[in-house]
Short mmCIF file of C-alpha atoms in Angstrom, two decimals:
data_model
loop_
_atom_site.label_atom_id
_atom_site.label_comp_id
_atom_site.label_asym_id
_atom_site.label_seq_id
_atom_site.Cartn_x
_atom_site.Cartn_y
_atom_site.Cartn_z
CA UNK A 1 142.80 -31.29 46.43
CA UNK A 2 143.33 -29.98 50.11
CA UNK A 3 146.80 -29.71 51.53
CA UNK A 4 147.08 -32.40 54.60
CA UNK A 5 147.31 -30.64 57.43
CA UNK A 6 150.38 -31.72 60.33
CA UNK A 7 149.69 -29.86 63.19
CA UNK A 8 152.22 -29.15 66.24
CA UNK A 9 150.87 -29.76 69.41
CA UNK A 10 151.50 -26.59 72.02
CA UNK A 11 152.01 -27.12 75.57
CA UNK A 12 149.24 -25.78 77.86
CA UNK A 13 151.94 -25.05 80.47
CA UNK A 14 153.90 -22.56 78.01
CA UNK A 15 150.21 -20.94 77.58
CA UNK A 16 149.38 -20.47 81.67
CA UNK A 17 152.84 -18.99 81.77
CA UNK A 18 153.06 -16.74 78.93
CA UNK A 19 148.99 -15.75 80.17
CA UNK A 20 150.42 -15.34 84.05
CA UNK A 21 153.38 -12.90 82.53
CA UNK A 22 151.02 -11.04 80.69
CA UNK A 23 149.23 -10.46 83.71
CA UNK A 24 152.15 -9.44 85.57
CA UNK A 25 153.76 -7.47 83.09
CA UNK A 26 150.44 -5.40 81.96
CA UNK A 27 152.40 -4.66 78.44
CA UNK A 28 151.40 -1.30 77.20
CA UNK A 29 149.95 -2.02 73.72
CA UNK A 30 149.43 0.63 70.94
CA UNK A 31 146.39 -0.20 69.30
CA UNK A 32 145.14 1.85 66.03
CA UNK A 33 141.79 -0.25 64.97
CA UNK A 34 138.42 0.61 63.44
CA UNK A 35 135.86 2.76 64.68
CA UNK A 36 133.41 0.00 65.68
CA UNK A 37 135.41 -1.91 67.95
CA UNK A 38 137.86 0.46 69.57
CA UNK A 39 136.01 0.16 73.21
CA UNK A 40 135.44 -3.28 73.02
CA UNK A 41 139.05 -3.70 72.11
CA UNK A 42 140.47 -1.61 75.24
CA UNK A 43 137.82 -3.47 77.38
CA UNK A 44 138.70 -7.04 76.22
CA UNK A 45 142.86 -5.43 76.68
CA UNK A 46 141.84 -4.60 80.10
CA UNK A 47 139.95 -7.57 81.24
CA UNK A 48 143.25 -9.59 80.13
CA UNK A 49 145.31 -8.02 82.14
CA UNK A 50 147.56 -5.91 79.77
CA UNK A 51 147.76 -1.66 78.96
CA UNK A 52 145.68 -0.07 76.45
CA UNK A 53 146.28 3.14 74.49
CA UNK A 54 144.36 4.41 71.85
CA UNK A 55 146.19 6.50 69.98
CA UNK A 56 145.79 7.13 66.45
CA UNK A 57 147.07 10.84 65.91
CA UNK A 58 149.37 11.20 62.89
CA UNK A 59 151.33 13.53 64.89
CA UNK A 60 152.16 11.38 67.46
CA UNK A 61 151.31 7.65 66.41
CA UNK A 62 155.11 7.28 65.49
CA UNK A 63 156.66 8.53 69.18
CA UNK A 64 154.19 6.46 70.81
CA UNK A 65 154.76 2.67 68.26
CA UNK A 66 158.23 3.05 69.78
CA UNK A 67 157.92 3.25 73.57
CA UNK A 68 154.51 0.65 73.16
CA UNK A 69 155.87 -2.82 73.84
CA UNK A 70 153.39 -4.21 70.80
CA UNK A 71 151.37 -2.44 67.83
CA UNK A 72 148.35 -3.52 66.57
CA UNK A 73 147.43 -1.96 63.20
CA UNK A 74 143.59 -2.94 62.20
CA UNK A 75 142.09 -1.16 58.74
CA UNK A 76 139.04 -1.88 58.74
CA UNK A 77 137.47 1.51 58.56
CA UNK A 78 139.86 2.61 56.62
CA UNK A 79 140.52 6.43 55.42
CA UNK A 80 143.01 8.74 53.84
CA UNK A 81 144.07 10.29 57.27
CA UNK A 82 144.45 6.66 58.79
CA UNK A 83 146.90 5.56 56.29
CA UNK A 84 148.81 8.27 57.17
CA UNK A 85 148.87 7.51 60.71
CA UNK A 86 149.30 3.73 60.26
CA UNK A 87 152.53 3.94 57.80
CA UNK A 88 153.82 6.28 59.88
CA UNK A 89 153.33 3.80 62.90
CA UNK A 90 154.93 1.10 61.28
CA UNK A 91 157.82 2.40 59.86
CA UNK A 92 158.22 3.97 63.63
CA UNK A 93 157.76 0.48 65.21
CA UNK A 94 159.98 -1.20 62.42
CA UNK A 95 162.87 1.16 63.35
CA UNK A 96 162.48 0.88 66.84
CA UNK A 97 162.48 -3.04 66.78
CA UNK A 98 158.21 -3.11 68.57
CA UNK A 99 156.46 -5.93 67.33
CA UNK A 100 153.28 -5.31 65.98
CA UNK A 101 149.83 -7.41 64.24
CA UNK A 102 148.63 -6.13 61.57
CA UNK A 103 144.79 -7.22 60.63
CA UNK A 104 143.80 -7.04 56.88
CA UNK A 105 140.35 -6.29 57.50
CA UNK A 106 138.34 -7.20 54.08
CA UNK A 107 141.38 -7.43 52.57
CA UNK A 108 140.39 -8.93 48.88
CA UNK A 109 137.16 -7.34 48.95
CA UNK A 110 138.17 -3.38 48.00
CA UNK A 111 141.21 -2.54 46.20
CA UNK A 112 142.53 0.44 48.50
CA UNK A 113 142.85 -1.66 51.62
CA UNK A 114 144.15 -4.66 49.71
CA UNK A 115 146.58 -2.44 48.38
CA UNK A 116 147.62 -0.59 51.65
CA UNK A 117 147.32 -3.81 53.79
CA UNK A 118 150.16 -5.40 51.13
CA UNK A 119 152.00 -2.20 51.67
CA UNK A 120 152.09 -2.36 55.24
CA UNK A 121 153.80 -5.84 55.16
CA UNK A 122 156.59 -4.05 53.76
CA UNK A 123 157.11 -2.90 57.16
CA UNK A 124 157.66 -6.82 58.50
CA UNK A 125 155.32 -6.83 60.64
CA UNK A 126 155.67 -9.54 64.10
CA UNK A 127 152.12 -11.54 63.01
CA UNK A 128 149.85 -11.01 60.38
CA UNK A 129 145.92 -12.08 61.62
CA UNK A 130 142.57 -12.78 59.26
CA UNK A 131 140.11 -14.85 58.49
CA UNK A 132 140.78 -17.25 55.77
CA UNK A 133 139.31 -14.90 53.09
CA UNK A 134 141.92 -11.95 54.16
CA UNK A 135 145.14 -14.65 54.30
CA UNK A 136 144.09 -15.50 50.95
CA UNK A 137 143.77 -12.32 49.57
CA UNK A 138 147.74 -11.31 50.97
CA UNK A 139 148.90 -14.36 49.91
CA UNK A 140 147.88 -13.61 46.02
CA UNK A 141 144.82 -15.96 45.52
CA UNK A 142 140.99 -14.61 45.58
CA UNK A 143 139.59 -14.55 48.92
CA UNK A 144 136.19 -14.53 48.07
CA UNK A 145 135.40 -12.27 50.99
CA UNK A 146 131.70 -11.30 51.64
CA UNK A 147 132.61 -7.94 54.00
CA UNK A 148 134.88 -8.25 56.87
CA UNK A 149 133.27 -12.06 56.76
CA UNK A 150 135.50 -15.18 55.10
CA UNK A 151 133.84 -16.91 52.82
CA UNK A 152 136.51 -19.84 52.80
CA UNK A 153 137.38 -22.12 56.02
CA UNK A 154 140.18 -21.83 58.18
CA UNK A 155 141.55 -25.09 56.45
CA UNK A 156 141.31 -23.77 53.09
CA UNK A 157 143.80 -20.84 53.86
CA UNK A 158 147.01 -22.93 55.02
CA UNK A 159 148.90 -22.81 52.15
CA UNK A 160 148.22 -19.32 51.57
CA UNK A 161 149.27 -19.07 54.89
CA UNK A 162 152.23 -20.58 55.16
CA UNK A 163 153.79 -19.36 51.90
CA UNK A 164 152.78 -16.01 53.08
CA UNK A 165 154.72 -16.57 56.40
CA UNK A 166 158.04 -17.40 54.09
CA UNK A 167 157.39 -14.47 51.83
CA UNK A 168 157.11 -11.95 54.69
CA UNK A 169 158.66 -13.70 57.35
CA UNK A 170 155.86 -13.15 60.01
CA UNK A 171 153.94 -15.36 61.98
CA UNK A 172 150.11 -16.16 60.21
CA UNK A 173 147.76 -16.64 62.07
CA UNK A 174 143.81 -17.97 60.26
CA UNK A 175 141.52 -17.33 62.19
CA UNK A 176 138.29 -19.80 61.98
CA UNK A 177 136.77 -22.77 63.76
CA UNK A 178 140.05 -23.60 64.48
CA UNK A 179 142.33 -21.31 64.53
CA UNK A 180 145.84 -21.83 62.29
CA UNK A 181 149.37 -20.08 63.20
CA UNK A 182 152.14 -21.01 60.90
CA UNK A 183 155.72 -19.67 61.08
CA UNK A 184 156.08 -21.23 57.31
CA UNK A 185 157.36 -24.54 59.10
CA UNK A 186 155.15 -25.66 61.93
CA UNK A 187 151.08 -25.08 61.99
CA UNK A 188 149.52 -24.68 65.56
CA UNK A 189 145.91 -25.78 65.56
CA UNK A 190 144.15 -24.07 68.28
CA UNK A 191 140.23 -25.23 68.44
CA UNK A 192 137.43 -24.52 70.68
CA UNK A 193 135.89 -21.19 71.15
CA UNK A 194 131.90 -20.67 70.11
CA UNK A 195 129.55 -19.75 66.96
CA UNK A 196 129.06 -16.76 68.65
CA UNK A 197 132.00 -15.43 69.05
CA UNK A 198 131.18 -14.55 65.25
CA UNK A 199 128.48 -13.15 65.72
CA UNK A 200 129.76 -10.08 68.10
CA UNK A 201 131.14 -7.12 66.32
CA UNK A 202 134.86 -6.93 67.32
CA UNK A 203 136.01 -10.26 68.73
CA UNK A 204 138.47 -11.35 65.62
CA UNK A 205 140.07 -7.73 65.89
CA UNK A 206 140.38 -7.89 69.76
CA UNK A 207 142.05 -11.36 69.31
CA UNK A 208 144.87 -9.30 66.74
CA UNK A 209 145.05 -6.99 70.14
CA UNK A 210 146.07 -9.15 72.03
CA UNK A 211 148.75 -10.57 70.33
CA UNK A 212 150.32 -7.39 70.37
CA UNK A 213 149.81 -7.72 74.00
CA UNK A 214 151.26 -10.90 74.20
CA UNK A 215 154.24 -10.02 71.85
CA UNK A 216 154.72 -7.57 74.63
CA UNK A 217 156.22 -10.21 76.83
CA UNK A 218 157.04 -13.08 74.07
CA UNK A 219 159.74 -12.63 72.27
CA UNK A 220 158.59 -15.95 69.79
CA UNK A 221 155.82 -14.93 67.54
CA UNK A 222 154.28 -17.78 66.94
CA UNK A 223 153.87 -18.60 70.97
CA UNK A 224 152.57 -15.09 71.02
CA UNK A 225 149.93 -15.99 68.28
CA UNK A 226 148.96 -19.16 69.92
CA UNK A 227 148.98 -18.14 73.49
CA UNK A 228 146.58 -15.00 72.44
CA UNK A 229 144.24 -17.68 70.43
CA UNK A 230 144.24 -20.26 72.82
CA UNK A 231 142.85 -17.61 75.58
CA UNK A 232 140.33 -16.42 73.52
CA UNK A 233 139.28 -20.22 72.42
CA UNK A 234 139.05 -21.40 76.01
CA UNK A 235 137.37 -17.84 77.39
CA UNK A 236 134.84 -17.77 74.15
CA UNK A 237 134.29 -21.96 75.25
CA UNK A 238 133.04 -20.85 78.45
CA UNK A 239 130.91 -17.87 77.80
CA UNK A 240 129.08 -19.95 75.43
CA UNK A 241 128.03 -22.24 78.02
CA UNK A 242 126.58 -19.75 80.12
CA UNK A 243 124.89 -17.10 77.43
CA UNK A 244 121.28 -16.92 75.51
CA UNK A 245 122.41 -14.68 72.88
CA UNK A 246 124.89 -12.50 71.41
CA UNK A 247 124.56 -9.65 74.26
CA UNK A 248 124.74 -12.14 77.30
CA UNK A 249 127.77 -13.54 75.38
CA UNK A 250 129.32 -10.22 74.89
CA UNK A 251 129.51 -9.69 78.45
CA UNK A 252 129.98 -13.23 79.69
CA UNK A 253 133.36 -13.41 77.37
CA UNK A 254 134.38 -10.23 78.93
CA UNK A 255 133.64 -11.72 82.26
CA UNK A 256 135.66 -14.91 81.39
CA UNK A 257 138.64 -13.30 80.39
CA UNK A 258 138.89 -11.46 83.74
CA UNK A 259 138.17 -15.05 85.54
CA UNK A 260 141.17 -16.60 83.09
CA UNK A 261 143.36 -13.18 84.04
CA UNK A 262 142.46 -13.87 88.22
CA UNK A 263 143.53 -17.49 87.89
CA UNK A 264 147.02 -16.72 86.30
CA UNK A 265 147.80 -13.33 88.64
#
């Protein structure tokens, strides 16, 4: 039996003005990701309107987590070296009070990173963001991933989701169709966005990006979650109108985000 789902409704003014800070503000965001997606993730950074840095040194990931105003910590290429580098961040940006994402990537699908990714929450991370597969996976119950691809629907992950936001006390955000964001209380639906948004390597980790960024000038994690997620519904939305396949779409959602960042400067 499915859980019913009571959704909060989230003011589109809080969004333009948390969007319109982020703009201002340009937060400086520490992101350590995956190989594949690490330019598109600066780009997409950029076109929003917030800072960028790349660095994933072990020797200096920890000095760097706790001058960053957010932390995004992505495994999904995943090696001995990173884990280094990624505990060390998050210990760093759990002592210096920086609020970081961190994204389970096929979490549920190979033992070391399900085993890591549950260490890392540990480390209380700000939000945790995956598809319903990953969220499932954390939360104790078999995701049934296929890859970095969910197998389940958003819907099916709320539970998981929300006990897994009063476990660890971080924001949980399911990423889907429609997009869920629980505290452990209140759910956010945020719909919209396009099939082809899935269908472009790196869009679901750029979205855990920029959270970070937006944590970077929200103190509220959830309105961080949703704010990030409702940009990226309502930029993805309008590339799709405009594109004829996944490349066009790559570069019109890049295009659309700067358009959403020029409206809100």
């Amino acid at each position: 039996m499915s859980t019913p789902i009571h959704e909060k409704q989230w003011p589109a003014k809080e969004i333009v003005e948390d969007f319109s800070e982020l703009r201002i503000k340009s937060p400086l965001t520490h992101v350590i990701t995956n190989i594949v997606v690490t330019n598109w993730t600066a780009n997409i950074l950029l076109a929003a309107g917030a800072s960028p840095a790349m660095v994933i040194a072990e020797e200096e990931v920890a000095d760097f987590a706790a001058i960053a105003s957010g932390l995004l910590i992505n495994v999904g290429t995943l090696t001995s070296s990173d884990v280094k580098a990624m505990r060390a961040a998050a210990v760093a940006a759990q002592k210096a009070g920086t609020p970081w994402v961190i994204d389970p990537v096929a979490a549920g699908a190979l033992r070391f990173r399900t085993d890591f990714a549950k260490e890392l929450l540990d480390y209380k991370p700000s939000v945790i963001r995956g598809n319903a597969s990953e969220i499932l996976a954390l939360g104790g119950a078999i995701g049934g991933g296929k890859g970095v691809d969910s197998t389940a629907r958003s819907s099916e992950a709320i539970s998981a989701a929300k006990e897994l936001a009063i476990r660890t006390g971080a924001v949980v955000a399911v990423s889907g169709e429609t997009d869920y964001i629980t505290d452990g209380k209140d759910i956010v639906g945020v719909p919209g966005g396009h099939p082809l948004m899935t269908r472009v390597t790196g869009v679901g980790c750029s979205l855990g990006a920029l959270m970070a960024s937006f944590l970077g000038i929200q103190k509220d994690p959830l309105r961080a979650a949703v704010s990030a997620s409702a940009v990226f519904a309502i930029a993805g939305f309008r590339a799709g109108q405009q594109s004829k396949g996944t490349g066009s779409f790559a570069t019109a959602f890049l295009d659309q985000l700067t358009l959403l960042s020029e409206e809100n400067a």
